[in-house]
């Protein structure tokens, strides 16, 4: 039998006791991992081929995780990211670096708070 990793299993996403998906998000800049609770899925793949991108609306899991009340929690959009690759022209394609550049560029626009973490 294949091991979970060989089948593409992602240990950073799991189903919780509160009937929600939980997603571990590691920030290489701060070297911290935060747990987010998925409230809904905005984009879900529907084809057999392609990158199968998913986008989750989520909120950071509170320290008191026994409470399922999330109405007052700030929401974020979590998009699955693809590993850094080299394009055919030798250009580095790094989706995470692009999103961080967007976050830093828009840092002073407070209407976008919690959009680009």
CSV table of N, CA and C in Angstrom, one decimal:
chain,number,residue,atom,x,y,z
A,1,UNK,N,0.8,-1.2,0.0
A,1,UNK,CA,0.0,0.0,0.0
A,1,UNK,C,0.9,1.3,0.0
A,2,UNK,N,0.4,2.3,-0.6
A,2,UNK,CA,1.1,3.6,-0.6
A,2,UNK,C,0.9,4.3,0.7
A,3,UNK,N,1.9,5.1,1.1
A,3,UNK,CA,1.7,5.9,2.3
A,3,UNK,C,0.9,7.2,1.9
A,4,UNK,N,0.3,7.8,2.9
A,4,UNK,CA,-0.5,9.0,2.6
A,4,UNK,C,0.3,10.1,1.8
A,5,UNK,N,1.5,10.3,2.1
A,5,UNK,CA,2.3,11.3,1.4
A,5,UNK,C,2.5,10.9,-0.1
A,6,UNK,N,2.6,9.6,-0.4
A,6,UNK,CA,2.8,9.2,-1.8
A,6,UNK,C,1.5,9.4,-2.6
A,7,UNK,N,0.4,9.4,-1.9
A,7,UNK,CA,-0.9,9.6,-2.5
A,7,UNK,C,-1.3,11.1,-2.6
A,8,UNK,N,-0.4,12.0,-2.2
A,8,UNK,CA,-0.7,13.4,-2.2
A,8,UNK,C,-1.4,14.0,-1.0
A,9,UNK,N,-1.5,13.2,0.0
A,9,UNK,CA,-2.2,13.7,1.2
A,9,UNK,C,-1.5,14.9,1.8
A,10,UNK,N,-2.2,15.9,2.2
A,10,UNK,CA,-1.6,17.1,2.8
A,10,UNK,C,-1.9,17.2,4.3
A,11,UNK,N,-0.9,17.0,5.1
A,11,UNK,CA,-1.2,16.9,6.6
A,11,UNK,C,-1.5,18.3,7.2
A,12,UNK,N,-1.4,19.4,6.4
A,12,UNK,CA,-1.7,20.7,6.9
A,12,UNK,C,-3.2,21.0,6.8
A,13,UNK,N,-4.0,20.2,6.2
A,13,UNK,CA,-5.4,20.3,6.1
A,13,UNK,C,-6.1,19.1,6.7
A,14,UNK,N,-7.0,19.3,7.6
A,14,UNK,CA,-7.6,18.2,8.3
A,14,UNK,C,-9.1,18.6,8.7
A,15,UNK,N,-9.9,17.6,8.9
A,15,UNK,CA,-11.3,17.8,9.3
A,15,UNK,C,-11.3,17.8,10.8
A,16,UNK,N,-11.9,18.8,11.4
A,16,UNK,CA,-11.9,19.0,12.9
A,16,UNK,C,-13.1,18.4,13.6
A,17,UNK,N,-13.1,18.4,14.9
A,17,UNK,CA,-14.2,17.9,15.7
A,17,UNK,C,-15.4,18.9,15.6
A,18,UNK,N,-15.2,20.1,15.1
A,18,UNK,CA,-16.3,21.1,15.0
A,18,UNK,C,-17.0,21.0,13.6
A,19,UNK,N,-16.8,19.9,12.9
A,19,UNK,CA,-17.3,19.8,11.5
A,19,UNK,C,-16.9,20.9,10.6
A,20,UNK,N,-15.6,21.2,10.7
A,20,UNK,CA,-15.0,22.2,9.8
A,20,UNK,C,-13.6,21.7,9.3
A,21,UNK,N,-13.1,22.3,8.3
A,21,UNK,CA,-11.8,22.0,7.9
A,21,UNK,C,-10.9,23.0,8.6
A,22,UNK,N,-9.7,22.5,9.1
A,22,UNK,CA,-8.7,23.3,9.7
A,22,UNK,C,-7.5,23.3,8.8
A,23,UNK,N,-6.8,24.5,8.6
A,23,UNK,CA,-5.7,24.6,7.7
A,23,UNK,C,-4.6,25.2,8.5
A,24,UNK,N,-3.4,24.5,8.5
A,24,UNK,CA,-2.2,25.1,9.1
A,24,UNK,C,-1.5,26.0,8.1
A,25,UNK,N,-1.2,27.2,8.5
A,25,UNK,CA,-0.6,28.2,7.6
A,25,UNK,C,0.7,28.6,8.2
A,26,UNK,N,1.8,28.2,7.5
A,26,UNK,CA,3.2,28.5,8.0
A,26,UNK,C,3.6,29.8,7.3
A,27,UNK,N,4.2,30.7,8.1
A,27,UNK,CA,4.7,32.0,7.6
A,27,UNK,C,6.2,31.9,7.7
A,28,UNK,N,6.9,31.8,6.6
A,28,UNK,CA,8.4,31.6,6.6
A,28,UNK,C,9.1,32.9,7.1
A,29,UNK,N,8.4,34.1,7.0
A,29,UNK,CA,9.0,35.3,7.4
A,29,UNK,C,9.0,35.4,9.0
A,30,UNK,N,7.9,35.0,9.6
A,30,UNK,CA,7.9,35.0,11.1
A,30,UNK,C,8.2,33.6,11.7
A,31,UNK,N,8.2,32.6,10.9
A,31,UNK,CA,8.5,31.2,11.3
A,31,UNK,C,7.4,30.7,12.3
A,32,UNK,N,6.2,31.2,12.1
A,32,UNK,CA,5.1,30.8,13.0
A,32,UNK,C,4.1,30.0,12.1
A,33,UNK,N,3.4,29.1,12.8
A,33,UNK,CA,2.2,28.4,12.1
A,33,UNK,C,1.0,28.8,12.9
A,34,UNK,N,0.0,29.3,12.1
A,34,UNK,CA,-1.3,29.6,12.6
A,34,UNK,C,-2.3,28.6,12.1
A,35,UNK,N,-3.4,28.3,12.9
A,35,UNK,CA,-4.4,27.4,12.4
A,35,UNK,C,-5.6,28.3,12.1
A,36,UNK,N,-6.2,28.0,10.9
A,36,UNK,CA,-7.3,28.7,10.4
A,36,UNK,C,-8.5,27.7,10.2
A,37,UNK,N,-9.7,28.1,10.5
A,37,UNK,CA,-10.9,27.3,10.4
A,37,UNK,C,-11.6,27.7,9.1
A,38,UNK,N,-11.9,26.8,8.3
A,38,UNK,CA,-12.5,27.0,7.0
A,38,UNK,C,-14.0,27.2,7.2
A,39,UNK,N,-14.5,28.4,6.8
A,39,UNK,CA,-15.9,28.7,6.9
A,39,UNK,C,-16.7,28.2,5.6
A,40,UNK,N,-16.0,28.4,4.5
A,40,UNK,CA,-16.6,28.0,3.2
A,40,UNK,C,-15.5,27.9,2.1
A,41,UNK,N,-15.9,27.3,1.0
A,41,UNK,CA,-14.9,27.1,-0.1
A,41,UNK,C,-15.5,28.0,-1.2
A,42,UNK,N,-14.7,29.0,-1.7
A,42,UNK,CA,-15.1,29.9,-2.7
A,42,UNK,C,-14.8,29.3,-4.1
A,43,UNK,N,-13.7,28.7,-4.2
A,43,UNK,CA,-13.3,28.1,-5.5
A,43,UNK,C,-12.9,26.7,-5.3
A,44,UNK,N,-13.5,25.8,-6.0
A,44,UNK,CA,-13.3,24.4,-5.9
A,44,UNK,C,-13.1,23.7,-7.3
A,45,UNK,N,-12.1,22.9,-7.5
A,45,UNK,CA,-11.9,22.4,-8.8
A,45,UNK,C,-13.1,21.5,-9.2
A,46,UNK,N,-13.4,21.5,-10.5
A,46,UNK,CA,-14.5,20.7,-11.0
A,46,UNK,C,-14.0,19.9,-12.2
A,47,UNK,N,-12.8,20.0,-12.6
A,47,UNK,CA,-12.3,19.2,-13.7
A,47,UNK,C,-11.2,18.2,-13.3
A,48,UNK,N,-11.0,17.2,-14.1
A,48,UNK,CA,-10.0,16.2,-13.8
A,48,UNK,C,-8.6,16.7,-14.0
A,49,UNK,N,-8.4,17.6,-15.0
A,49,UNK,CA,-7.1,18.1,-15.3
A,49,UNK,C,-6.9,19.5,-14.8
A,50,UNK,N,-5.6,19.9,-14.7
A,50,UNK,CA,-5.3,21.3,-14.3
A,50,UNK,C,-4.7,21.4,-12.9
A,51,UNK,N,-4.6,22.6,-12.5
A,51,UNK,CA,-3.9,22.8,-11.2
A,51,UNK,C,-4.8,22.6,-10.0
A,52,UNK,N,-6.1,22.6,-10.2
A,52,UNK,CA,-7.1,22.3,-9.1
A,52,UNK,C,-7.0,23.3,-8.0
A,53,UNK,N,-6.9,24.6,-8.3
A,53,UNK,CA,-6.8,25.6,-7.2
A,53,UNK,C,-8.1,25.6,-6.4
A,54,UNK,N,-7.9,25.8,-5.1
A,54,UNK,CA,-9.0,26.0,-4.1
A,54,UNK,C,-8.8,27.3,-3.4
A,55,UNK,N,-9.9,27.9,-3.0
A,55,UNK,CA,-9.8,29.1,-2.2
A,55,UNK,C,-10.8,28.9,-1.1
A,56,UNK,N,-10.3,29.2,0.2
A,56,UNK,CA,-11.1,29.0,1.4
A,56,UNK,C,-11.3,30.3,2.1
A,57,UNK,N,-12.6,30.6,2.5
A,57,UNK,CA,-12.8,31.7,3.4
A,57,UNK,C,-12.7,31.1,4.8
A,58,UNK,N,-11.8,31.8,5.6
A,58,UNK,CA,-11.5,31.2,6.9
A,58,UNK,C,-11.2,32.3,7.9
A,59,UNK,N,-11.1,31.9,9.2
A,59,UNK,CA,-10.8,32.8,10.3
A,59,UNK,C,-9.8,32.1,11.1
A,60,UNK,N,-8.9,32.9,11.8
A,60,UNK,CA,-7.9,32.3,12.7
A,60,UNK,C,-8.6,31.6,13.9
A,61,UNK,N,-8.2,30.4,14.2
A,61,UNK,CA,-8.7,29.6,15.2
A,61,UNK,C,-8.4,30.3,16.6
A,62,UNK,N,-9.5,30.6,17.4
A,62,UNK,CA,-9.2,31.2,18.6
A,62,UNK,C,-8.6,30.3,19.6
A,63,UNK,N,-7.9,30.9,20.6
A,63,UNK,CA,-7.3,30.1,21.7
A,63,UNK,C,-8.3,29.1,22.3
A,64,UNK,N,-9.5,29.7,22.6
A,64,UNK,CA,-10.6,28.8,23.1
A,64,UNK,C,-11.3,28.2,22.0
A,65,UNK,N,-10.8,27.1,21.5
A,65,UNK,CA,-11.3,26.4,20.3
A,65,UNK,C,-12.6,25.6,20.6
A,66,UNK,N,-13.1,25.7,21.8
A,66,UNK,CA,-14.4,25.0,22.0
A,66,UNK,C,-15.6,25.8,21.5
A,67,UNK,N,-15.4,27.0,21.3
A,67,UNK,CA,-16.5,27.9,20.8
A,67,UNK,C,-16.5,27.8,19.3
A,68,UNK,N,-17.7,27.6,18.7
A,68,UNK,CA,-17.9,27.6,17.3
A,68,UNK,C,-18.4,28.9,16.8
A,69,UNK,N,-18.6,29.9,17.6
A,69,UNK,CA,-19.1,31.3,17.2
A,69,UNK,C,-17.9,32.0,16.5
A,70,UNK,N,-18.1,32.3,15.2
A,70,UNK,CA,-17.1,32.9,14.5
A,70,UNK,C,-17.5,34.2,13.8
A,71,UNK,N,-18.7,34.7,14.2
A,71,UNK,CA,-19.2,35.9,13.5
A,71,UNK,C,-18.4,37.1,13.7
A,72,UNK,N,-17.7,37.3,14.8
A,72,UNK,CA,-16.9,38.5,15.0
A,72,UNK,C,-15.4,38.3,14.6
A,73,UNK,N,-15.1,37.2,14.1
A,73,UNK,CA,-13.7,36.9,13.7
A,73,UNK,C,-13.4,37.5,12.3
A,74,UNK,N,-12.2,38.2,12.2
A,74,UNK,CA,-11.9,38.7,10.8
A,74,UNK,C,-11.7,37.5,9.8
A,75,UNK,N,-12.2,37.7,8.6
A,75,UNK,CA,-12.1,36.6,7.6
A,75,UNK,C,-11.0,36.9,6.7
A,76,UNK,N,-10.4,35.8,6.2
A,76,UNK,CA,-9.3,35.8,5.3
A,76,UNK,C,-9.6,34.9,4.1
A,77,UNK,N,-9.0,35.1,3.0
A,77,UNK,CA,-9.1,34.1,1.9
A,77,UNK,C,-7.8,33.4,1.8
A,78,UNK,N,-7.9,32.0,1.9
A,78,UNK,CA,-6.7,31.2,1.8
A,78,UNK,C,-6.7,30.5,0.4
A,79,UNK,N,-5.7,30.7,-0.4
A,79,UNK,CA,-5.6,30.1,-1.6
A,79,UNK,C,-4.4,29.1,-1.6
A,80,UNK,N,-4.7,27.9,-2.1
A,80,UNK,CA,-3.5,26.9,-2.1
A,80,UNK,C,-2.5,27.5,-3.0
A,81,UNK,N,-1.2,27.2,-2.7
A,81,UNK,CA,-0.1,27.8,-3.4
A,81,UNK,C,0.7,26.7,-4.0
A,82,UNK,N,1.3,27.0,-5.1
A,82,UNK,CA,2.2,26.0,-5.8
A,82,UNK,C,3.6,26.3,-5.6
A,83,UNK,N,4.4,25.3,-5.5
A,83,UNK,CA,5.8,25.5,-5.2
A,83,UNK,C,6.5,26.3,-6.3
A,84,UNK,N,7.6,26.9,-5.9
A,84,UNK,CA,8.4,27.7,-6.8
A,84,UNK,C,8.9,26.8,-8.0
A,85,UNK,N,8.8,27.4,-9.2
A,85,UNK,CA,9.2,26.7,-10.4
A,85,UNK,C,10.0,27.6,-11.3
A,86,UNK,N,10.7,27.0,-12.3
A,86,UNK,CA,11.4,27.8,-13.3
A,86,UNK,C,10.5,27.7,-14.6
A,87,UNK,N,10.2,28.9,-15.1
A,87,UNK,CA,9.5,29.0,-16.3
A,87,UNK,C,10.4,28.6,-17.5
A,88,UNK,N,9.8,28.4,-18.7
A,88,UNK,CA,10.6,28.0,-19.9
A,88,UNK,C,11.7,29.0,-20.3
A,89,UNK,N,11.5,30.3,-19.9
A,89,UNK,CA,12.5,31.3,-20.2
A,89,UNK,C,13.5,31.4,-19.1
A,90,UNK,N,13.5,30.5,-18.1
A,90,UNK,CA,14.4,30.6,-16.9
A,90,UNK,C,14.0,31.5,-15.8
A,91,UNK,N,12.8,32.2,-16.0
A,91,UNK,CA,12.3,33.1,-15.0
A,91,UNK,C,11.7,32.3,-13.8
A,92,UNK,N,12.0,32.7,-12.6
A,92,UNK,CA,11.5,32.0,-11.4
A,92,UNK,C,10.1,32.4,-11.2
A,93,UNK,N,9.2,31.5,-11.1
A,93,UNK,CA,7.8,31.7,-10.8
A,93,UNK,C,7.5,31.2,-9.4
A,94,UNK,N,7.3,32.2,-8.5
A,94,UNK,CA,7.1,31.9,-7.1
A,94,UNK,C,5.8,32.6,-6.7
A,95,UNK,N,4.7,31.8,-6.6
A,95,UNK,CA,3.4,32.4,-6.3
A,95,UNK,C,3.4,33.0,-4.9
A,96,UNK,N,4.0,32.4,-3.9
A,96,UNK,CA,4.0,33.0,-2.6
A,96,UNK,C,4.8,34.3,-2.6
A,97,UNK,N,5.9,34.4,-3.3
A,97,UNK,CA,6.6,35.7,-3.4
A,97,UNK,C,5.7,36.8,-4.0
A,98,UNK,N,5.0,36.4,-5.1
A,98,UNK,CA,4.1,37.4,-5.7
A,98,UNK,C,3.0,37.9,-4.8
A,99,UNK,N,2.4,37.0,-4.0
A,99,UNK,CA,1.4,37.4,-3.1
A,99,UNK,C,1.9,38.3,-1.9
A,100,UNK,N,3.2,38.0,-1.5
A,100,UNK,CA,3.8,38.9,-0.5
A,100,UNK,C,4.1,40.2,-1.1
A,101,UNK,N,4.5,40.3,-2.3
A,101,UNK,CA,4.7,41.6,-3.0
A,101,UNK,C,3.4,42.4,-3.1
A,102,UNK,N,2.3,41.7,-3.4
A,102,UNK,CA,1.0,42.4,-3.4
A,102,UNK,C,0.7,42.9,-2.0
A,103,UNK,N,0.9,42.1,-1.0
A,103,UNK,CA,0.6,42.5,0.4
A,103,UNK,C,1.3,43.7,0.8
A,104,UNK,N,2.6,43.7,0.5
A,104,UNK,CA,3.5,44.8,0.9
A,104,UNK,C,3.2,46.1,0.1
A,105,UNK,N,2.8,46.0,-1.2
A,105,UNK,CA,2.5,47.1,-2.0
A,105,UNK,C,1.2,47.7,-1.5
A,106,UNK,N,0.2,46.9,-1.1
A,106,UNK,CA,-1.1,47.4,-0.7
A,106,UNK,C,-1.2,47.6,0.9
A,107,UNK,N,-0.1,47.6,1.6
A,107,UNK,CA,-0.1,47.6,3.0
A,107,UNK,C,-0.8,48.8,3.6
A,108,UNK,N,-0.8,50.0,2.9
A,108,UNK,CA,-1.4,51.2,3.4
A,108,UNK,C,-2.8,51.4,3.1
A,109,UNK,N,-3.4,50.5,2.3
A,109,UNK,CA,-4.8,50.5,1.9
A,109,UNK,C,-5.6,49.7,2.9
A,110,UNK,N,-6.1,50.3,3.9
A,110,UNK,CA,-6.8,49.6,5.0
A,110,UNK,C,-8.1,49.0,4.7
A,111,UNK,N,-8.6,49.3,3.5
A,111,UNK,CA,-9.9,48.6,3.0
A,111,UNK,C,-9.6,47.2,2.7
A,112,UNK,N,-8.3,46.9,2.5
A,112,UNK,CA,-7.9,45.5,2.2
A,112,UNK,C,-7.3,44.7,3.4
A,113,UNK,N,-7.5,45.2,4.6
A,113,UNK,CA,-6.9,44.5,5.8
A,113,UNK,C,-7.4,43.1,5.8
A,114,UNK,N,-6.5,42.2,6.1
A,114,UNK,CA,-6.7,40.7,6.2
A,114,UNK,C,-6.9,40.0,4.9
A,115,UNK,N,-6.7,40.8,3.8
A,115,UNK,CA,-6.9,40.1,2.5
A,115,UNK,C,-5.6,39.4,2.0
A,116,UNK,N,-4.4,40.1,2.2
A,116,UNK,CA,-3.2,39.5,1.8
A,116,UNK,C,-2.3,39.3,3.0
A,117,UNK,N,-2.2,38.1,3.6
A,117,UNK,CA,-1.4,37.9,4.8
A,117,UNK,C,0.0,37.5,4.4
